[in-house]
Amino acid sequence: MIIVLKPEATQEQIDHILNDIKRLELKPHVSVGAARTIIGVIGPEDVIRTVPVEAYPGVENVLPILKPFKLVGREFKPDDSIVDVRGVRIGGGTFTIVAGPCSVESRELTLRIAESVHSLGAKILRGGAFKPRTSPYSFQGLGEEGLKYLAEAGERTGMPVVTELMDPRHAALFDKYADMIQIGARNMSNFTLLKEAGRMQKPVLLKRGMMSTIKEFLLSAEYICSEGNMNVVLCERGIRTFETETRNTLDISAVPVIKQLSHLPVFVDPSHAAGRDDIIESLALAAVAAGADGIMVEVHPEPEHAKSDGEQALLPEQFAEMVRKVRAVAKAVGRTV
Amino acid sequence: MIIVLKPEATQEQIDHILNDIKRLELKPHVSVGAARTIIGVIGPEDVIRTVPVEAYPGVENVLPILKPFKLVGREFKPDDSIVDVRGVRIGGGTFTIVAGPCSVESRELTLRIAESVHSLGAKILRGGAFKPRTSPYSFQGLGEEGLKYLAEAGERTGMPVVTELMDPRHAALFDKYADMIQIGARNMSNFTLLKEAGRMQKPVLLKRGMMSTIKEFLLSAEYICSEGNMNVVLCERGIRTFETETRNTLDISAVPVIKQLSHLPVFVDPSHAAGRDDIIESLALAAVAAGADGIMVEVHPEPEHAKSDGEQALLPEQFAEMVRKVRAVAKAVGRTV
Amino acid sequence: MIIVLKPEATQEQIDHILNDIKRLELKPHVSVGAARTIIGVIGPEDVIRTVPVEAYPGVENVLPILKPFKLVGREFKPDDSIVDVRGVRIGGGTFTIVAGPCSVESRELTLRIAESVHSLGAKILRGGAFKPRTSPYSFQGLGEEGLKYLAEAGERTGMPVVTELMDPRHAALFDKYADMIQIGARNMSNFTLLKEAGRMQKPVLLKRGMMSTIKEFLLSAEYICSEGNMNVVLCERGIRTFETETRNTLDISAVPVIKQLSHLPVFVDPSHAAGRDDIIESLALAAVAAGADGIMVEVHPEPEHAKSDGEQALLPEQFAEMVRKVRAVAKAVGRTV
Amino acid sequence: MIIVLKPEATQEQIDHILNDIKRLELKPHVSVGAARTIIGVIGPEDVIRTVPVEAYPGVENVLPILKPFKLVGREFKPDDSIVDVRGVRIGGGTFTIVAGPCSVESRELTLRIAESVHSLGAKILRGGAFKPRTSPYSFQGLGEEGLKYLAEAGERTGMPVVTELMDPRHAALFDKYADMIQIGARNMSNFTLLKEAGRMQKPVLLKRGMMSTIKEFLLSAEYICSEGNMNVVLCERGIRTFETETRNTLDISAVPVIKQLSHLPVFVDPSHAAGRDDIIESLALAAVAAGADGIMVEVHPEPEHAKSDGEQALLPEQFAEMVRKVRAVAKAVGRTV
């Protein structure tokens, strides 16, 4: 950590800082320049971080040197992690397609979509039983009944299922029905929920908050890992910007950036990034090309009658066409679907 | 709602839409222009909103006419709401100062800060016992012990207390110790928590998410109100932008904009917006001048030893000076502190 | 255009609006709903746009129906445009690589880089002679001398050259040396310069401003086209967001979105989007996969001695490797490099 | 400047960096930590900035210590600057109101508005003769004719006039008619224009680009000052964010932040920040309270017939009411209008 002092910082202020640093058994190193005095602090950055150095009188700026996360970092584990979701291995050179409806709407429809996407190449089934909706007057999901239908559809097609956990009090329920726990974008900084997910014995699909930096995203994954659950898949799903042509702006750079910082697998959700069905295929292909380990997409046979997010659902035939092209690009970059 | 069709939309596609609209007992009205056909839909917008109109084949764009919220809107209740927090009335021409430490760190310090801010003009005491921290390795709060210290400090000084609820399982605990429930910025879209807060019999201080629009902010308040709790105070605390000189960008325009859209009181939190102590006074004065009903600020006698957010805490003497100026500006705009 | 009136709008206010609309020879159509009265206006949207309808007393909101641009739109010209840059055809199923140094630094280095990128697959040579730099103390380019070196390098390798115009007074100079005129991101809304470029007889590479919407980007292209120059190539180069791991956030969705709205070719500049060399390859591959017509990248044999943007320059060997992979992905999506 | 090396940086890479630093006659200082080696570089930061240190093999990150601007900084000139605009002194404890129409539309209307705002308290007259419009089909201003009308209105009322320069070729024209040169937000990074303004003998009103950080804003002012013209007034006018209730988001924090970093006067333009007339008064009051040296607002007697920006123009009676309140708040914070 580098502490930059104000030009007018007094010796007394400097000594106050140095004393407190030494009390923490850290080593300060002072450099006096023409315009500024700076203090370098050597030692474990996690100890240093407990001190609000910006708050000391005389301090102008504080520059961290080390990364704020550990367990999820490449320095902790240099090799790519592979996450096993009831037999489906995510990461390590394969490209995995997760597909299904936005919401579980009925038993029949869920089975029908599951069979369709499975036959077309999906390896994991998605579907929401508890839905985070911006308005309290929108469809909120079927609840436990929805979990049952999803689990049944997964069993019938042989696909593991992933579904979103919104309430820490539902942990036991999800343990029973889900193979993978999804933490949604709106809950990426719901630390209560992250800790609960960390204590469950299931792999977690963590979506990036639309307002979150990559560093914060990795720190949220660190919350899960620090509870003992290292089976985390990160999912980029678009960030919020000023552009309104798309619901969010897919941050495709996040894929290679996270790959450098972390050993965890990285997915892309082109459906939520786009918020419209007509550019999902392009974004899915970009995800494969940029190095993602998989995608998650929404499929519905009648989008105009979907109870949520119909405008971004692919028809089964659009999904089929997308998978065909995804395979071609995956092959071109040396990966298997 | 106005449905804009693509230039190439077929009559069959138009009929498909019209049939479904009529089935919902809504009245469509078709206008054929030179470049586009548009369909106006008249009827209750909440019914219309259940239909994913964008997902119909042939649709280019959908333009909503009505606002998506009800209970929190001026059209539902034209007069300003006043929220009573154990005797302290928020809104209606007064300007209320909430102050206290970021975290409850110890019994002694909490008492000391409470007495200090009370004597200087604060009407409500703030302090976090459960802390949402970006890193799992940062101080996470004293928990129930912290709630006790805060309640004691409130009692000793005669101030009601506000503190952040992070876990829906803590509702009973907060019912016991807190006078006002804070929902933090990171949980503004944690709908599970919003519903829980709506079922509690306490007023709620709802902070705006750092990347939430004003409309989404009001919809989160609607979640609370729709559970039967209309005692909600909205708090602007800065949004995330590209600017890095401040932790967040205080959206001062949100104050007059929300005042027009909603009857609920509006607060400003200059401490979290700034993320640095040296501009808090300026932002507090701007808040009064722009029409806010109150501010919430962090105060600490030794910011450099604070366990969280020390860099943005005011010293008691800075707080005193700020209150003095806030009173002068409040008077100039015809309000009482 | 749809005009939404306030609930309290008076008949007098409505008549004032209707009269002014009729005076423009447009047809208003009034619909009275339970909550709002709305006025639909049919007629040429460019005439309607000259009226500041939001400013009329009683108006709550105005919703445009038609797109604000014409010449650059798909409705004006449904087929993809092909832009010819001295024999190199951009668009129409090919994928074009533009490469070269950020700045023209010397005659020798420019020749050396030109020969290198040409032999590795680049079709057009880039290089800046006049440089837009955030600080007045940074290297500002070699000026006319730089243009000469660039033109010579283009001639020696047989590649057309593209270089950035910053000053409308340089039009004649650029006419002499450049084959394609680049308008940089910082000047995307410099309408004086756009008009000047529109009057030149050269194809234009227009870069998207870092905080410009896609609609504004297309309107800037419209400025050029409306002066009679339809040879415009649009270049997405990243937008400014809150994320700081990359210099800008590449808006990869802009590629398919612009392809739907406009007939003009679309390029991607992964170098400026990333601001770091280590993820440029991933972004370039994403660009091909997403449907871009080409990329523009910066190459330098000794990035650490470059006079500008060294941190984002590719070494010739990195460039070679990138081109190899770009060819593979291009083939997978049915295009030729 | 602090250079953070990658954990795997080799001694050879470190020596390469050290040699180049020494060649610039700067002093490097190496600290070897457990996790990272860092190099501190002492010496004139402007020399160091010419080196693209991020581009050296082995470098992970570079942390600047000093501020990138000089002439505009408080360290260069600790006392507040006062800018004299033909007898009107901006800065130094007064609060100055600039008002007028968005565009100069006709001689009569300009005179009428000038007389009106002058009688109500405005000290400087604004009005655009050359207008930067997003669409090439919108009203582009009256040109030289508009400059004449504006100058005449200024003369008749005794107010100096400020108007926007868009084209460097118009410098002589503006020298003749304008008392203060405005550089608009869209041209804040048009360095050609900034240099031209720096060479003129007139004070400059520089508006912040909607995509620009405060540091970049100050660097643009530095461009003007470095040409010898220190009479610059900075104007915050809103930045672009995801919020759509207002045209831009007024960054009110920019006022106290710039006041700390720079000695130049700071204005606020609430009209362009809001993009709607109904919250301009609130923003103007916030500006006074936060410490701005003045505001610039748009006034029009018939906003619905204005040729540009009618939706954000104040009626003369709204302007009068705003000035009355501005005076009260200014008095409360110890300033004179």
mmCIF file of C-alpha atoms in Angstrom, chain C residues 2-248:
data_model
loop_
_atom_site.group_PDB
_atom_site.id
_atom_site.type_symbol
_atom_site.label_atom_id
_atom_site.label_comp_id
_atom_site.label_asym_id
_atom_site.label_seq_id
_atom_site.Cartn_x
_atom_site.Cartn_y
_atom_site.Cartn_z
ATOM 1 C CA ILE C 2 -47.316 10.589 -29.322
ATOM 2 C CA ILE C 3 -47.942 13.478 -26.930
ATOM 3 C CA VAL C 4 -48.954 12.410 -23.415
ATOM 4 C CA LEU C 5 -50.780 15.113 -21.469
ATOM 5 C CA LYS C 6 -50.701 15.674 -17.729
ATOM 6 C CA PRO C 7 -53.816 14.520 -15.840
ATOM 7 C CA GLU C 8 -54.561 18.159 -15.036
ATOM 8 C CA ALA C 9 -54.122 19.506 -18.600
ATOM 9 C CA THR C 10 -56.890 21.972 -19.510
ATOM 10 C CA GLN C 11 -58.937 22.045 -22.693
ATOM 11 C CA GLU C 12 -57.371 25.406 -23.477
ATOM 12 C CA GLN C 13 -53.875 23.879 -23.292
ATOM 13 C CA ILE C 14 -54.968 21.016 -25.534
ATOM 14 C CA ASP C 15 -56.406 23.441 -28.091
ATOM 15 C CA HIS C 16 -53.181 25.473 -28.066
ATOM 16 C CA ILE C 17 -51.239 22.342 -29.023
ATOM 17 C CA LEU C 18 -53.775 21.194 -31.629
ATOM 18 C CA ASN C 19 -53.794 24.580 -33.312
ATOM 19 C CA ASP C 20 -50.030 24.699 -33.621
ATOM 20 C CA ILE C 21 -49.925 21.144 -34.982
ATOM 21 C CA LYS C 22 -52.542 21.963 -37.604
ATOM 22 C CA ARG C 23 -50.660 25.102 -38.602
ATOM 23 C CA LEU C 24 -47.746 22.817 -39.599
ATOM 24 C CA GLU C 25 -50.175 20.853 -41.794
ATOM 25 C CA LEU C 26 -49.888 17.780 -39.603
ATOM 26 C CA LYS C 27 -52.818 15.678 -38.451
ATOM 27 C CA PRO C 28 -53.394 15.353 -34.701
ATOM 28 C CA HIS C 29 -55.542 12.520 -33.315
ATOM 29 C CA VAL C 30 -56.837 12.829 -29.751
ATOM 30 C CA SER C 31 -57.588 9.793 -27.524
ATOM 31 C CA VAL C 32 -59.146 10.382 -24.123
ATOM 32 C CA GLY C 33 -58.293 7.642 -21.613
ATOM 33 C CA ALA C 34 -59.329 7.242 -18.005
ATOM 34 C CA ALA C 35 -56.015 8.505 -16.643
ATOM 35 C CA ARG C 36 -54.481 10.489 -19.493
ATOM 36 C CA THR C 37 -55.369 12.164 -22.756
ATOM 37 C CA ILE C 38 -52.911 11.489 -25.551
ATOM 38 C CA ILE C 39 -52.445 13.131 -28.945
ATOM 39 C CA GLY C 40 -51.052 11.139 -31.846
ATOM 40 C CA VAL C 41 -49.440 13.211 -34.573
ATOM 41 C CA ILE C 42 -49.258 11.783 -38.059
ATOM 42 C CA GLY C 43 -47.064 13.297 -40.734
ATOM 43 C CA PRO C 44 -43.395 13.789 -41.612
ATOM 44 C CA GLU C 45 -41.491 13.334 -38.341
ATOM 45 C CA ASP C 46 -38.777 15.776 -39.426
ATOM 46 C CA VAL C 47 -41.335 18.558 -39.524
ATOM 47 C CA ILE C 48 -42.724 17.473 -36.149
ATOM 48 C CA ARG C 49 -39.263 17.437 -34.647
ATOM 49 C CA THR C 50 -38.826 21.146 -35.259
ATOM 50 C CA VAL C 51 -41.502 21.791 -32.619
ATOM 51 C CA PRO C 52 -40.385 21.602 -28.945
ATOM 52 C CA VAL C 53 -43.559 19.781 -27.927
ATOM 53 C CA GLU C 54 -42.290 19.091 -24.386
ATOM 54 C CA ALA C 55 -42.354 22.836 -23.814
ATOM 55 C CA TYR C 56 -46.107 23.243 -24.273
ATOM 56 C CA PRO C 57 -48.040 23.847 -21.059
ATOM 57 C CA GLY C 58 -49.926 20.686 -20.069
ATOM 58 C CA VAL C 59 -47.549 18.195 -21.733
ATOM 59 C CA GLU C 60 -46.149 15.390 -19.568
ATOM 60 C CA ASN C 61 -44.113 13.424 -22.045
ATOM 61 C CA VAL C 62 -43.428 13.040 -25.773
ATOM 62 C CA LEU C 63 -42.776 9.688 -27.412
ATOM 63 C CA PRO C 64 -41.183 9.691 -30.877
ATOM 64 C CA ILE C 65 -42.271 6.902 -33.228
ATOM 65 C CA LEU C 66 -39.877 7.191 -36.121
ATOM 66 C CA LYS C 67 -36.098 6.989 -36.131
ATOM 67 C CA PRO C 68 -34.290 10.347 -36.166
ATOM 68 C CA PHE C 69 -31.936 9.495 -39.048
ATOM 69 C CA LYS C 70 -32.666 8.868 -42.707
ATOM 70 C CA LEU C 71 -29.794 8.439 -45.151
ATOM 71 C CA VAL C 72 -27.864 6.032 -42.944
ATOM 72 C CA GLY C 73 -30.962 3.929 -42.157
ATOM 73 C CA ARG C 74 -31.978 0.531 -43.477
ATOM 74 C CA GLU C 75 -35.352 1.972 -44.418
ATOM 75 C CA PHE C 76 -33.598 4.344 -46.806
ATOM 76 C CA LYS C 77 -31.319 1.635 -48.245
ATOM 77 C CA PRO C 78 -32.095 -1.979 -47.302
ATOM 78 C CA ASP C 79 -28.910 -3.565 -48.713
ATOM 79 C CA ASP C 80 -25.497 -3.492 -47.065
ATOM 80 C CA SER C 81 -23.272 -0.709 -48.349
ATOM 81 C CA ILE C 82 -19.763 -1.463 -49.546
ATOM 82 C CA VAL C 83 -17.174 1.267 -49.061
ATOM 83 C CA ASP C 84 -14.241 1.325 -51.450
ATOM 84 C CA VAL C 85 -10.984 2.657 -50.017
ATOM 85 C CA ARG C 86 -8.671 2.968 -52.988
ATOM 86 C CA GLY C 87 -9.410 -0.557 -54.138
ATOM 87 C CA VAL C 88 -9.988 -2.195 -50.760
ATOM 88 C CA ARG C 89 -13.663 -3.038 -50.456
ATOM 89 C CA ILE C 90 -15.089 -2.836 -46.932
ATOM 90 C CA GLY C 91 -18.309 -4.703 -46.160
ATOM 91 C CA GLY C 92 -20.264 -7.311 -48.097
ATOM 92 C CA GLY C 93 -18.979 -10.536 -46.521
ATOM 93 C CA THR C 94 -15.283 -9.771 -46.239
ATOM 94 C CA PHE C 95 -13.469 -8.989 -43.011
ATOM 95 C CA THR C 96 -10.880 -6.213 -43.292
ATOM 96 C CA ILE C 97 -7.915 -5.667 -40.980
ATOM 97 C CA VAL C 98 -6.575 -2.131 -40.534
ATOM 98 C CA ALA C 99 -3.294 -1.944 -38.625
ATOM 99 C CA GLY C 100 -0.365 0.320 -37.901
ATOM 100 C CA PRO C 101 1.196 2.439 -35.187
ATOM 101 C CA CYS C 102 -0.854 4.721 -32.940
ATOM 102 C CA SER C 103 1.271 7.731 -33.947
ATOM 103 C CA VAL C 104 3.570 8.166 -36.919
ATOM 104 C CA GLU C 105 6.830 8.562 -34.985
ATOM 105 C CA SER C 106 9.484 8.467 -37.694
ATOM 106 C CA ARG C 107 9.861 7.564 -41.360
ATOM 107 C CA GLU C 108 11.838 4.399 -40.666
ATOM 108 C CA LEU C 109 9.556 3.027 -37.978
ATOM 109 C CA THR C 110 6.435 3.716 -40.029
ATOM 110 C CA LEU C 111 7.867 1.871 -43.023
ATOM 111 C CA ARG C 112 8.975 -1.015 -40.851
ATOM 112 C CA ILE C 113 5.566 -1.416 -39.173
ATOM 113 C CA ALA C 114 3.759 -1.020 -42.509
ATOM 114 C CA GLU C 115 5.793 -3.796 -44.112
ATOM 115 C CA SER C 116 5.289 -6.008 -41.117
ATOM 116 C CA VAL C 117 1.500 -5.686 -40.843
ATOM 117 C CA HIS C 118 1.086 -5.881 -44.618
ATOM 118 C CA SER C 119 2.950 -9.164 -44.800
ATOM 119 C CA LEU C 120 0.802 -10.526 -41.966
ATOM 120 C CA GLY C 121 -2.574 -9.717 -43.508
ATOM 121 C CA ALA C 122 -3.465 -6.046 -42.943
ATOM 122 C CA LYS C 123 -5.209 -4.398 -45.898
ATOM 123 C CA ILE C 124 -5.188 -0.747 -44.774
ATOM 124 C CA LEU C 125 -2.473 1.163 -42.898
ATOM 125 C CA ARG C 126 -3.358 3.391 -39.947
ATOM 126 C CA GLY C 127 -1.220 6.013 -38.195
ATOM 127 C CA GLY C 128 -1.808 9.394 -36.566
ATOM 128 C CA ALA C 129 0.038 12.542 -37.627
ATOM 129 C CA PHE C 130 -2.116 14.917 -35.576
ATOM 130 C CA LYS C 131 -2.898 13.385 -32.177
ATOM 131 C CA PRO C 132 -5.737 14.295 -29.805
ATOM 132 C CA ARG C 133 -4.115 14.046 -26.362
ATOM 133 C CA THR C 134 -5.840 14.622 -23.031
ATOM 134 C CA SER C 135 -2.858 16.611 -21.779
ATOM 135 C CA PRO C 136 -1.356 19.583 -23.650
ATOM 136 C CA TYR C 137 2.058 18.346 -22.493
ATOM 137 C CA SER C 138 1.825 14.981 -24.305
ATOM 138 C CA PHE C 139 3.275 14.288 -27.776
ATOM 139 C CA GLN C 140 0.973 16.001 -30.292
ATOM 140 C CA GLY C 141 2.110 14.275 -33.481
ATOM 141 C CA LEU C 142 4.508 15.093 -36.323
ATOM 142 C CA GLY C 143 1.922 17.016 -38.342
ATOM 143 C CA GLU C 144 2.357 17.269 -42.121
ATOM 144 C CA GLU C 145 5.683 15.448 -41.931
ATOM 145 C CA GLY C 146 3.836 12.504 -40.384
ATOM 146 C CA LEU C 147 1.270 12.531 -43.172
ATOM 147 C CA LYS C 148 4.085 12.293 -45.713
ATOM 148 C CA TYR C 149 5.751 9.334 -44.001
ATOM 149 C CA LEU C 150 2.417 7.569 -43.743
ATOM 150 C CA ALA C 151 1.576 8.155 -47.390
ATOM 151 C CA GLU C 152 5.012 6.894 -48.401
ATOM 152 C CA ALA C 153 4.620 3.753 -46.304
ATOM 153 C CA GLY C 154 1.208 3.166 -47.860
ATOM 154 C CA GLU C 155 2.614 3.523 -51.333
ATOM 155 C CA ARG C 156 5.595 1.245 -50.683
ATOM 156 C CA THR C 157 3.361 -1.543 -49.370
ATOM 157 C CA GLY C 158 0.433 -0.931 -51.690
ATOM 158 C CA MET C 159 -1.960 -0.236 -48.823
ATOM 159 C CA PRO C 160 -4.345 2.714 -48.661
ATOM 160 C CA VAL C 161 -3.865 4.804 -45.515
ATOM 161 C CA VAL C 162 -6.282 6.140 -42.920
ATOM 162 C CA THR C 163 -5.392 8.961 -40.516
ATOM 163 C CA GLU C 164 -7.235 11.237 -38.135
ATOM 164 C CA LEU C 165 -8.427 14.721 -39.118
ATOM 165 C CA MET C 166 -8.710 17.080 -36.145
ATOM 166 C CA ASP C 167 -8.880 20.518 -37.707
ATOM 167 C CA PRO C 168 -11.290 21.612 -40.473
ATOM 168 C CA ARG C 169 -8.498 23.857 -41.825
ATOM 169 C CA HIS C 170 -6.498 20.726 -42.694
ATOM 170 C CA ALA C 171 -8.979 19.423 -45.260
ATOM 171 C CA ALA C 172 -6.795 20.204 -48.274
ATOM 172 C CA LEU C 173 -3.739 18.689 -46.605
ATOM 173 C CA PHE C 174 -5.551 15.455 -45.880
ATOM 174 C CA ASP C 175 -6.991 15.380 -49.379
ATOM 175 C CA LYS C 176 -3.414 15.225 -50.603
ATOM 176 C CA TYR C 177 -2.026 12.492 -48.330
ATOM 177 C CA ALA C 178 -4.853 10.353 -46.956
ATOM 178 C CA ASP C 179 -6.999 7.697 -48.632
ATOM 179 C CA MET C 180 -9.521 7.566 -45.808
ATOM 180 C CA ILE C 181 -10.334 10.259 -43.239
ATOM 181 C CA GLN C 182 -10.686 9.193 -39.628
ATOM 182 C CA ILE C 183 -12.912 11.184 -37.283
ATOM 183 C CA GLY C 184 -11.874 10.308 -33.754
ATOM 184 C CA ALA C 185 -14.102 9.471 -30.802
ATOM 185 C CA ARG C 186 -13.514 12.839 -29.133
ATOM 186 C CA ASN C 187 -14.707 14.617 -32.279
ATOM 187 C CA MET C 188 -17.785 12.492 -32.990
ATOM 188 C CA SER C 189 -19.978 15.447 -31.988
ATOM 189 C CA ASN C 190 -17.729 18.116 -33.523
ATOM 190 C CA PHE C 191 -20.314 18.982 -36.140
ATOM 191 C CA THR C 192 -18.058 21.522 -37.853
ATOM 192 C CA LEU C 193 -15.571 18.739 -38.562
ATOM 193 C CA LEU C 194 -18.271 16.261 -39.601
ATOM 194 C CA LYS C 195 -19.600 18.680 -42.205
ATOM 195 C CA GLU C 196 -16.076 19.263 -43.514
ATOM 196 C CA ALA C 197 -15.514 15.510 -43.808
ATOM 197 C CA GLY C 198 -18.826 15.223 -45.601
ATOM 198 C CA ARG C 199 -17.631 17.657 -48.246
ATOM 199 C CA MET C 200 -14.377 15.804 -48.903
ATOM 200 C CA GLN C 201 -14.236 13.213 -51.664
ATOM 201 C CA LYS C 202 -12.752 10.528 -49.421
ATOM 202 C CA PRO C 203 -14.294 7.665 -47.465
ATOM 203 C CA VAL C 204 -14.631 8.385 -43.742
ATOM 204 C CA LEU C 205 -13.974 6.142 -40.748
ATOM 205 C CA LEU C 206 -16.178 7.551 -38.007
ATOM 206 C CA LYS C 207 -15.428 6.398 -34.461
ATOM 207 C CA ARG C 208 -18.132 6.280 -31.829
ATOM 208 C CA GLY C 209 -17.809 8.811 -29.010
ATOM 209 C CA MET C 210 -17.107 7.166 -25.706
ATOM 210 C CA MET C 211 -20.347 8.383 -24.213
ATOM 211 C CA SER C 212 -22.513 8.515 -27.295
ATOM 212 C CA THR C 213 -25.577 6.418 -27.831
ATOM 213 C CA ILE C 214 -25.939 4.374 -30.975
ATOM 214 C CA LYS C 215 -28.650 6.772 -32.158
ATOM 215 C CA GLU C 216 -26.311 9.769 -31.732
ATOM 216 C CA PHE C 217 -23.554 7.832 -33.501
ATOM 217 C CA LEU C 218 -25.834 7.280 -36.488
ATOM 218 C CA LEU C 219 -26.868 10.947 -36.451
ATOM 219 C CA SER C 220 -23.204 11.936 -36.658
ATOM 220 C CA ALA C 221 -22.859 9.683 -39.689
ATOM 221 C CA GLU C 222 -25.981 11.371 -41.035
ATOM 222 C CA TYR C 223 -24.143 14.730 -40.813
ATOM 223 C CA ILE C 224 -21.470 13.365 -43.156
ATOM 224 C CA CYS C 225 -23.929 11.710 -45.525
ATOM 225 C CA SER C 226 -26.187 14.769 -45.659
ATOM 226 C CA GLU C 227 -23.248 16.701 -47.173
ATOM 227 C CA GLY C 228 -23.187 14.186 -50.013
ATOM 228 C CA ASN C 229 -20.565 11.696 -48.836
ATOM 229 C CA MET C 230 -22.158 8.279 -48.306
ATOM 230 C CA ASN C 231 -18.823 6.434 -47.923
ATOM 231 C CA VAL C 232 -18.857 6.093 -44.156
ATOM 232 C CA VAL C 233 -17.553 3.184 -42.078
ATOM 233 C CA LEU C 234 -18.731 3.182 -38.439
ATOM 234 C CA CYS C 235 -16.262 2.076 -35.770
ATOM 235 C CA GLU C 236 -17.258 0.909 -32.268
ATOM 236 C CA ARG C 237 -14.319 1.549 -29.903
ATOM 237 C CA GLY C 238 -15.713 1.170 -26.418
ATOM 238 C CA ILE C 239 -17.882 3.383 -24.284
ATOM 239 C CA ARG C 240 -17.198 4.903 -20.895
ATOM 240 C CA THR C 241 -18.683 3.061 -17.936
ATOM 241 C CA PHE C 242 -17.881 2.606 -14.245
ATOM 242 C CA GLU C 243 -15.612 -0.391 -14.927
ATOM 243 C CA THR C 244 -11.910 0.447 -14.632
ATOM 244 C CA GLU C 245 -10.204 -2.835 -15.539
ATOM 245 C CA THR C 246 -10.377 -1.732 -19.166
ATOM 246 C CA ARG C 247 -9.909 1.787 -20.522
ATOM 247 C CA ASN C 248 -13.401 1.634 -22.028
#
